[in-house]
Coordinates of C-alpha atoms in Angstrom, one line a residue:
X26 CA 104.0 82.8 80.1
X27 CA 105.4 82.3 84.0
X28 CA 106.7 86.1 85.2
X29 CA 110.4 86.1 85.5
X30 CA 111.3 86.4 89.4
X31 CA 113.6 89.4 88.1
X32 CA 110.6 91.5 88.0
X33 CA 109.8 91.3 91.9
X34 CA 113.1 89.8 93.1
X35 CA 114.2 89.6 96.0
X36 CA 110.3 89.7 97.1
X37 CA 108.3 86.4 97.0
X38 CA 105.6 88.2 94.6
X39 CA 104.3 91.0 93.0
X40 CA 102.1 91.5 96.1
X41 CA 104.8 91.1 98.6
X42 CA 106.9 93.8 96.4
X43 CA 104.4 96.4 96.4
X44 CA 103.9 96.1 100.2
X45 CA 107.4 96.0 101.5
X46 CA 108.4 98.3 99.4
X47 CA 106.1 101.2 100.2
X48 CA 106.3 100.5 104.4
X49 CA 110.1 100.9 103.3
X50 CA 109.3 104.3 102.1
X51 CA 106.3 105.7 103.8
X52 CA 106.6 103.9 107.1
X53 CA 110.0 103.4 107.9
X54 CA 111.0 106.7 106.1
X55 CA 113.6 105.3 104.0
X56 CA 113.1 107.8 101.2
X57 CA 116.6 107.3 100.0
X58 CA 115.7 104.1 98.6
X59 CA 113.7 105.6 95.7
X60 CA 116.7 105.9 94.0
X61 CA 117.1 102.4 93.8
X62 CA 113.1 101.5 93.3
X63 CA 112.8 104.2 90.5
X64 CA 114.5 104.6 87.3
X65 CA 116.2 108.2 86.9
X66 CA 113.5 109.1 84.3
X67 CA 110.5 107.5 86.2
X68 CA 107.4 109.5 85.1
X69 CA 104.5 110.0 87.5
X70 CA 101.2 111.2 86.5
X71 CA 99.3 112.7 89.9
X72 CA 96.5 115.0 90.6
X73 CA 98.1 118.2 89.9
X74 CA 100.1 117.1 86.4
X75 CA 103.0 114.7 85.4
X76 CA 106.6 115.0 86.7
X77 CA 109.3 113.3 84.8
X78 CA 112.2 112.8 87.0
X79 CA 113.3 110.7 90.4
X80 CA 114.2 113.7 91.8
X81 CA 110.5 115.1 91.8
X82 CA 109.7 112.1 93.6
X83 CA 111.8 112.1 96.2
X84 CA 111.3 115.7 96.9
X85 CA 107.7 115.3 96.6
X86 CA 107.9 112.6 99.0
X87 CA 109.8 114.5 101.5
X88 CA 107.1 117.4 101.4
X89 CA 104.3 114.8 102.2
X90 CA 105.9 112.4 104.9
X91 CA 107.1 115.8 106.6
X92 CA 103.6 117.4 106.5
X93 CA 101.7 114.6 108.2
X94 CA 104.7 112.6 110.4
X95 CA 101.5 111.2 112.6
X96 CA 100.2 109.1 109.8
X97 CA 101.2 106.1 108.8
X98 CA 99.8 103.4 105.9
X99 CA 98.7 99.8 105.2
X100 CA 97.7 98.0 101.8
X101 CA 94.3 97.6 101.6
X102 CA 94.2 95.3 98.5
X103 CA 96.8 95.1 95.7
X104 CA 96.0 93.9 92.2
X105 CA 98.4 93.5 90.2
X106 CA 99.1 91.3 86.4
X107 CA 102.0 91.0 84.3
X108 CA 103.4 92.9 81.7
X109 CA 105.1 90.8 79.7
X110 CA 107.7 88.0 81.1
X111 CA 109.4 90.7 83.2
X112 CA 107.3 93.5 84.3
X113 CA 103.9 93.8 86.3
X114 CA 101.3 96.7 86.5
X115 CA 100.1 97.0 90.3
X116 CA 96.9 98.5 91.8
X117 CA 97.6 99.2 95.2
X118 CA 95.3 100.5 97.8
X119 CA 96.2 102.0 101.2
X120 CA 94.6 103.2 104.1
X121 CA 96.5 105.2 106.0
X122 CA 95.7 107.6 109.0
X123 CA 96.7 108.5 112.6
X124 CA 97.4 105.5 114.9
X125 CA 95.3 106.8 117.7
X126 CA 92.1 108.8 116.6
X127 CA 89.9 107.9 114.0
X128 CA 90.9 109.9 110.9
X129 CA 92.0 107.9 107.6
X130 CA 92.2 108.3 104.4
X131 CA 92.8 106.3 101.1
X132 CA 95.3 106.4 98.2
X133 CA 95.0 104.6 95.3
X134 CA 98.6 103.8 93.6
X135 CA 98.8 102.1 89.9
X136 CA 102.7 101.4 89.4
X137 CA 104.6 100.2 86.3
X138 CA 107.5 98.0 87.5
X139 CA 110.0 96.5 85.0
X140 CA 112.9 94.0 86.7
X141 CA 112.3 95.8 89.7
X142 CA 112.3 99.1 88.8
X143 CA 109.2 101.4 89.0
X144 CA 109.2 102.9 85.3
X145 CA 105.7 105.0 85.2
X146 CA 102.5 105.6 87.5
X147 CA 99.1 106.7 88.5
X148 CA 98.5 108.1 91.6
X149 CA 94.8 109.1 93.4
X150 CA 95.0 110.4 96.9
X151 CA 91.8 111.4 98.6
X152 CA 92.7 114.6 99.9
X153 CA 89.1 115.9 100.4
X154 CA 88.6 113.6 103.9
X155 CA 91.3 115.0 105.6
X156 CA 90.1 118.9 104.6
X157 CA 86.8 117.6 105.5
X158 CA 88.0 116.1 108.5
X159 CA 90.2 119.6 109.2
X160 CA 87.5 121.9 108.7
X161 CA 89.4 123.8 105.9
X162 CA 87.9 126.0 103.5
X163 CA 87.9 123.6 100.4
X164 CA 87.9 126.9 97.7
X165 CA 91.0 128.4 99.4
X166 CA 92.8 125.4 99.8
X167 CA 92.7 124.6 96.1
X168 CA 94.0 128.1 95.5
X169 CA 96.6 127.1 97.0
X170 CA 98.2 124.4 94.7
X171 CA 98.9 125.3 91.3
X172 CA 97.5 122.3 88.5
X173 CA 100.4 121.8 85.9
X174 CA 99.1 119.8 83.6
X175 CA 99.8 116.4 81.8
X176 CA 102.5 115.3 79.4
X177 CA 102.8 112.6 77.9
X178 CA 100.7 108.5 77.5
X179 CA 98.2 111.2 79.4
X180 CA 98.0 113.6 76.6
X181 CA 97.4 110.6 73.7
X182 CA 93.9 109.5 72.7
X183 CA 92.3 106.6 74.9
X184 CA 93.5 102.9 73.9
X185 CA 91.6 101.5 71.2
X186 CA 91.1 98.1 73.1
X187 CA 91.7 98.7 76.9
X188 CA 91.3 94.8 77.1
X189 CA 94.2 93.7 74.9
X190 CA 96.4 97.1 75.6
X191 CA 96.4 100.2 78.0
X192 CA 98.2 102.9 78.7
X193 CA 100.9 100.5 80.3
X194 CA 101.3 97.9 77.6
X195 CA 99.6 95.0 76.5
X196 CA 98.3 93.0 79.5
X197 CA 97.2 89.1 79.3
X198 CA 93.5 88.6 78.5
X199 CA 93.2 87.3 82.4
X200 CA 89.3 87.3 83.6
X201 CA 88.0 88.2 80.4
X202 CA 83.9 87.7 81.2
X203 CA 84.5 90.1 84.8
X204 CA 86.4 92.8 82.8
X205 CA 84.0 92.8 80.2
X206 CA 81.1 93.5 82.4
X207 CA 83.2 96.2 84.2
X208 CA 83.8 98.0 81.1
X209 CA 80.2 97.6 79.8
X210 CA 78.9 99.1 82.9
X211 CA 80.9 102.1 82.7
X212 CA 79.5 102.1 79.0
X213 CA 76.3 102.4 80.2
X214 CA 75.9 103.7 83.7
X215 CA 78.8 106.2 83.8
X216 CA 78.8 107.4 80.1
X217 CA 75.6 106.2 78.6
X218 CA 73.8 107.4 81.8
X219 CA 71.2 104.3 82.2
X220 CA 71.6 104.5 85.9
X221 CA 68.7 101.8 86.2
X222 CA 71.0 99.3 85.1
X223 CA 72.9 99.6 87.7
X224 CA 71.4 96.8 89.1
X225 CA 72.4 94.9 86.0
X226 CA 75.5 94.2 87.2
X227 CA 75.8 95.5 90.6
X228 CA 74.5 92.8 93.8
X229 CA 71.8 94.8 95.8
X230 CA 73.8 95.4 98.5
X231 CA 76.4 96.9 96.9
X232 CA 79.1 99.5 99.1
X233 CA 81.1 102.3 97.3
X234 CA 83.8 103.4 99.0
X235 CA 84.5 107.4 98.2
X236 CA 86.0 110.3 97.8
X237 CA 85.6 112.5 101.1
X238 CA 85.4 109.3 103.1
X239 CA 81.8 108.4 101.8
X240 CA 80.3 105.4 101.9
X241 CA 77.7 105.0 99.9
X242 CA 74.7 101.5 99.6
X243 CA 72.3 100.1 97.9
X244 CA 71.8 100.7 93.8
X245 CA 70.1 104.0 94.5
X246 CA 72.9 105.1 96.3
X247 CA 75.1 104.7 94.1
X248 CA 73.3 106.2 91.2
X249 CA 73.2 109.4 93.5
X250 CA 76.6 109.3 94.1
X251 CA 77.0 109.4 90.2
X252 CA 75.1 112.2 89.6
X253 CA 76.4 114.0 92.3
X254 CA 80.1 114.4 90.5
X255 CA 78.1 114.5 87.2
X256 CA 75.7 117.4 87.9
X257 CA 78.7 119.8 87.1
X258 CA 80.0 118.3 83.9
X259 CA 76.7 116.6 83.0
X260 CA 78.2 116.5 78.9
X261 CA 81.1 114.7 80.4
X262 CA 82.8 111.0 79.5
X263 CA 85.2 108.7 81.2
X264 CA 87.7 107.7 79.0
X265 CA 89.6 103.7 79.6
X266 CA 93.1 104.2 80.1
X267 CA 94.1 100.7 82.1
X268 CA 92.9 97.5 83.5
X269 CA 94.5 94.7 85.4
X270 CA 92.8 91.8 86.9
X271 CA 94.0 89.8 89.6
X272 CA 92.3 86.9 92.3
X273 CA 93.5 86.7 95.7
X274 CA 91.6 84.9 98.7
X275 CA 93.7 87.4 101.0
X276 CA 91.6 90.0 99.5
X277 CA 87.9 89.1 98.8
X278 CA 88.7 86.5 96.0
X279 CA 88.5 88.0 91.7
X280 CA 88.9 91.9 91.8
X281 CA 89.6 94.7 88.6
X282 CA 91.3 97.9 88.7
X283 CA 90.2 100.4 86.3
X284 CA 92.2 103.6 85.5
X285 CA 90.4 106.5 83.8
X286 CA 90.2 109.6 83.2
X287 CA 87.2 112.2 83.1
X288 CA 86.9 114.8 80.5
X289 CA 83.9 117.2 80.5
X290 CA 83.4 120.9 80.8
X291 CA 82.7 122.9 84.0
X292 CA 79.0 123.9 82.8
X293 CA 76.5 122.5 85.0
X294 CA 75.6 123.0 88.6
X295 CA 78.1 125.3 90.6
X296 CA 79.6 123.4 93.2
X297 CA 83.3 124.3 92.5
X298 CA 82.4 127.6 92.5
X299 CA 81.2 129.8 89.6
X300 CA 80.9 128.5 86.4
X301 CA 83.7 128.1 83.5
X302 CA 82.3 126.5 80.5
X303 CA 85.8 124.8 80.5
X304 CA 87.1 121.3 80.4
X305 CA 88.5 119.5 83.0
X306 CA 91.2 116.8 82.8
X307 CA 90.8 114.6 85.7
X308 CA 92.7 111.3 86.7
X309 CA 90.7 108.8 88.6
X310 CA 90.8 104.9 89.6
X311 CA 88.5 102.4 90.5
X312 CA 88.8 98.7 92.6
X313 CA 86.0 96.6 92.1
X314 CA 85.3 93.1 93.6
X315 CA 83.4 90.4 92.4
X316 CA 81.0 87.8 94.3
X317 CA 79.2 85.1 92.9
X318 CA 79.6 86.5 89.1
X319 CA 78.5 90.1 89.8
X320 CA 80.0 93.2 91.4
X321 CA 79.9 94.1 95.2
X322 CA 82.3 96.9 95.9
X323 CA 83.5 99.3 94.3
X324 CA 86.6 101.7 95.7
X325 CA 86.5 104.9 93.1
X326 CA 88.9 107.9 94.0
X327 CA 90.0 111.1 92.6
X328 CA 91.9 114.5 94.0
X329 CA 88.3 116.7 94.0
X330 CA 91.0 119.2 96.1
X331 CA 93.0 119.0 92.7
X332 CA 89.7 119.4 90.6
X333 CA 88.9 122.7 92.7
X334 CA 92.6 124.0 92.0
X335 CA 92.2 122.6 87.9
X336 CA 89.0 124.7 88.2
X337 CA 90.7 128.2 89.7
X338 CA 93.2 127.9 87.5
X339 CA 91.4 128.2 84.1
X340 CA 89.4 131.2 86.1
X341 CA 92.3 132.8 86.4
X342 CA 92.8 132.5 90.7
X343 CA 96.2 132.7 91.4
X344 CA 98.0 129.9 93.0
X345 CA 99.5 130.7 96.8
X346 CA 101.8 128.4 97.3
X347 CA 103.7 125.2 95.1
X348 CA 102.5 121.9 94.1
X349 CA 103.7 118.7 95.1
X350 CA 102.4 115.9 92.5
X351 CA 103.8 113.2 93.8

C-alpha cells in the first residue's frame, strides 16, 4: 500500500520531511514550530526517562540549542518505512559539531510521525565525545543529571515478533532476508555471546562507528568493542524493540535501524564506578548498512553519560542540577 502524501506533506518524502524539519528547528532555531510538528501529548523516550508533553520538548530544546549555540547539524542517513497508509517511523542520523574546529558528535533520532505530526520517539545522543573532547570528569558529570525513569511502550515486555510489529506498530515485511540476519546476529553475537561469528555476517573490513567518537575495524575489533560495554553487565541481554528498513543510493544503498534496549545488572568489572549488583535500563540504537548481501557498518549509540547518572542514582549519589530528556 502507496503512503498517503498527508503523512509527509508539504515535503516531497519522508526523507525530505525529517531533514527540513529538524534544520527548521535545530539550525535555524525555529523552536516555536514544535508546536505545530508535535502533537500536545507527544511522548519522548530519551536517555534520562520519558516525558509526555510538547511542552517538555520545547523546553528541553531550548536548554540544548542555548547550551551549545556554536553547533550546528546535518543528516547523516535517514531510514525511514511506513506505518500504515498514513504514518512513517524514521531513523535519523546526525552529525553535528562546531563549523570551524574539529569536534562532532552524533545523535541518533527514531520518530513516529502520523499525517505530519510527530506522535512518539527514541532519542540517542552521544554525549560521552563531547565530555571526552572537554576533558570533564565523566563521574561528576553524571551526578549531575538526575535519571527519571521510563513510562510507558518502554515499560511493556519486548515485541513478540519485532519483524511483523515493534514498539511503533506493525511495519511492512520490507527486506525481510537483511533484517533477519540482523536480528540473528544480535541473537548470537550480542546475547548468545559467539563473538566468532561475527564474521558470519559481518564483511572483514567492517567499521563501527561509536559511542565516545570511536571507531572501531576489523571483526576483532568489533568483538572488543562488545566486550568492552559487556564486561560490566556480563549477565546482560538486549531486548528488540523496533526495526525499519529502508534503500537509498543517497546513502550507501539497503540499510536497517534497530532500536533496543539493554537490561543487565551492574555486577561485573567496575568502570562506572563501584559496584551495584543493580539493573540498568538502557535505550540504545543501531544503523547498519549492507554491501553485496552482508553487513559493513554499523552506527550503534547510547547516552554512557546517562548510564553513569542511571548508575549513581540507584547508589544513592545525589543529583546536582535538572535533567533535560529531550
Amino acid at each position: 500500500m502507496p503512503l498517503d502524501p498527508a503523512a509527509y506533506q508539504p515535503y516531497a518524502d519522508p526523507d525530505d520531511f525529517i531533514r527540513e524539519v529538524t534544520d527548521l528547528i535545530w539550525v535555524d532555531r525555529s523552536i516555536s514550530y514544535i508546536r505545530e510538528n508535535y502533537e500536545p501529548d507527544s511522548i519522548v523516550h530519551g536517555a534520562y526517562g520519558t516525558s509526555t508533553t510538547r511542552d517538555e520538548v520545547i523546553e528541553g530544546t531550548l536548554m540544548r540549542i542555548s547550551a551549545t549555540p556554536d553547533r550546528t547539524g546535518q543528516a547523516e542517513d535517514v531510514i525511514w518505512e511506513a506505518r500504515g497508509d498514513d504514518a512513517f517511523l524514521s531513523s535519523h542520523l546526525v552529525l553535528s559539531g562546531h563549523l570551524q574546529t574539529s569536534e562532532y558528535s552524533r545523535t541518533i533520532a527514531n520518530c513516529l510521525y502520523r499525517r505530519g505530526r510527530m506522535v512518539e520517539e527514541w532519542v540517542v545522543r552521544d554525549s560521552l565525545a563531547g565530555a571526552l573532547n572537554r576533558g570533564d570528569d565523566l563521574d561528576e558529570l553524571a551526578r549531575a543529571q538526575a535519571f527519571r525513569g521510563y513510562t510507558g511502550s518502554w515499560t511493556e515486555a519486548p515485541p513478540i515478533d519485532p519483524i511483523a510489529k515493534g514498539d511503533s506498530g506493525v511495519r511492512p515485511d520490507d527486506h525481510r532476508a537483511e533484517v533477519e540476519t540482523v536480528l540473528e546476529m544480535i541473537r548470537t553475537v550480542w546475547n548468545d555471546r559467539d563473538l566468532q561469528k561475527v564474521e558470519t555476517f559481518f564483511q572483514r573490513d567492517l567499521v563501527l562507528l561509536t559511542v565516545g567518537n570511536r571507531v572501531v575495524i576489523r571483526p576483532e575489533g568489533y568483538r572488543r568493542a562488545l566486550l568492552r560495554f559487556l564486561e560490566s553487565f556480563p549477565a546482560g541481554q538486549f531486548e528488540i524493540r523496533d526495526i525499519q528498513s529502508n534503500y537509498d543510493v543517497r546513502y550507501a544503498g539497503l540499510r536497517v535501524a534497530v532500536t533496543w534496549k539493554f537490561v543487565g545488572a551492574y555486577n561485573g568489572k567496575p568502570d562506572y564506578g563501584p559496584l551495584t549488583g543493580k539493573p540498568v535500563d538502557v535505550l540504545g540504537i543501531s544503523q547498519f548498512t549492507f554491501h553485496n548481501g552482508a553487513l559493513a557498518k554499523e552506527v550503534r549509540l547510547w547516552d554512557d553519560i546517562a548510564l553513569r547518572a542511571q548508575i549513581a542514582g540507584t547508589r544513592g549519589d545525589e543529583p546536582v542540577g535538572p535533567t533535560n530528556i529531550y
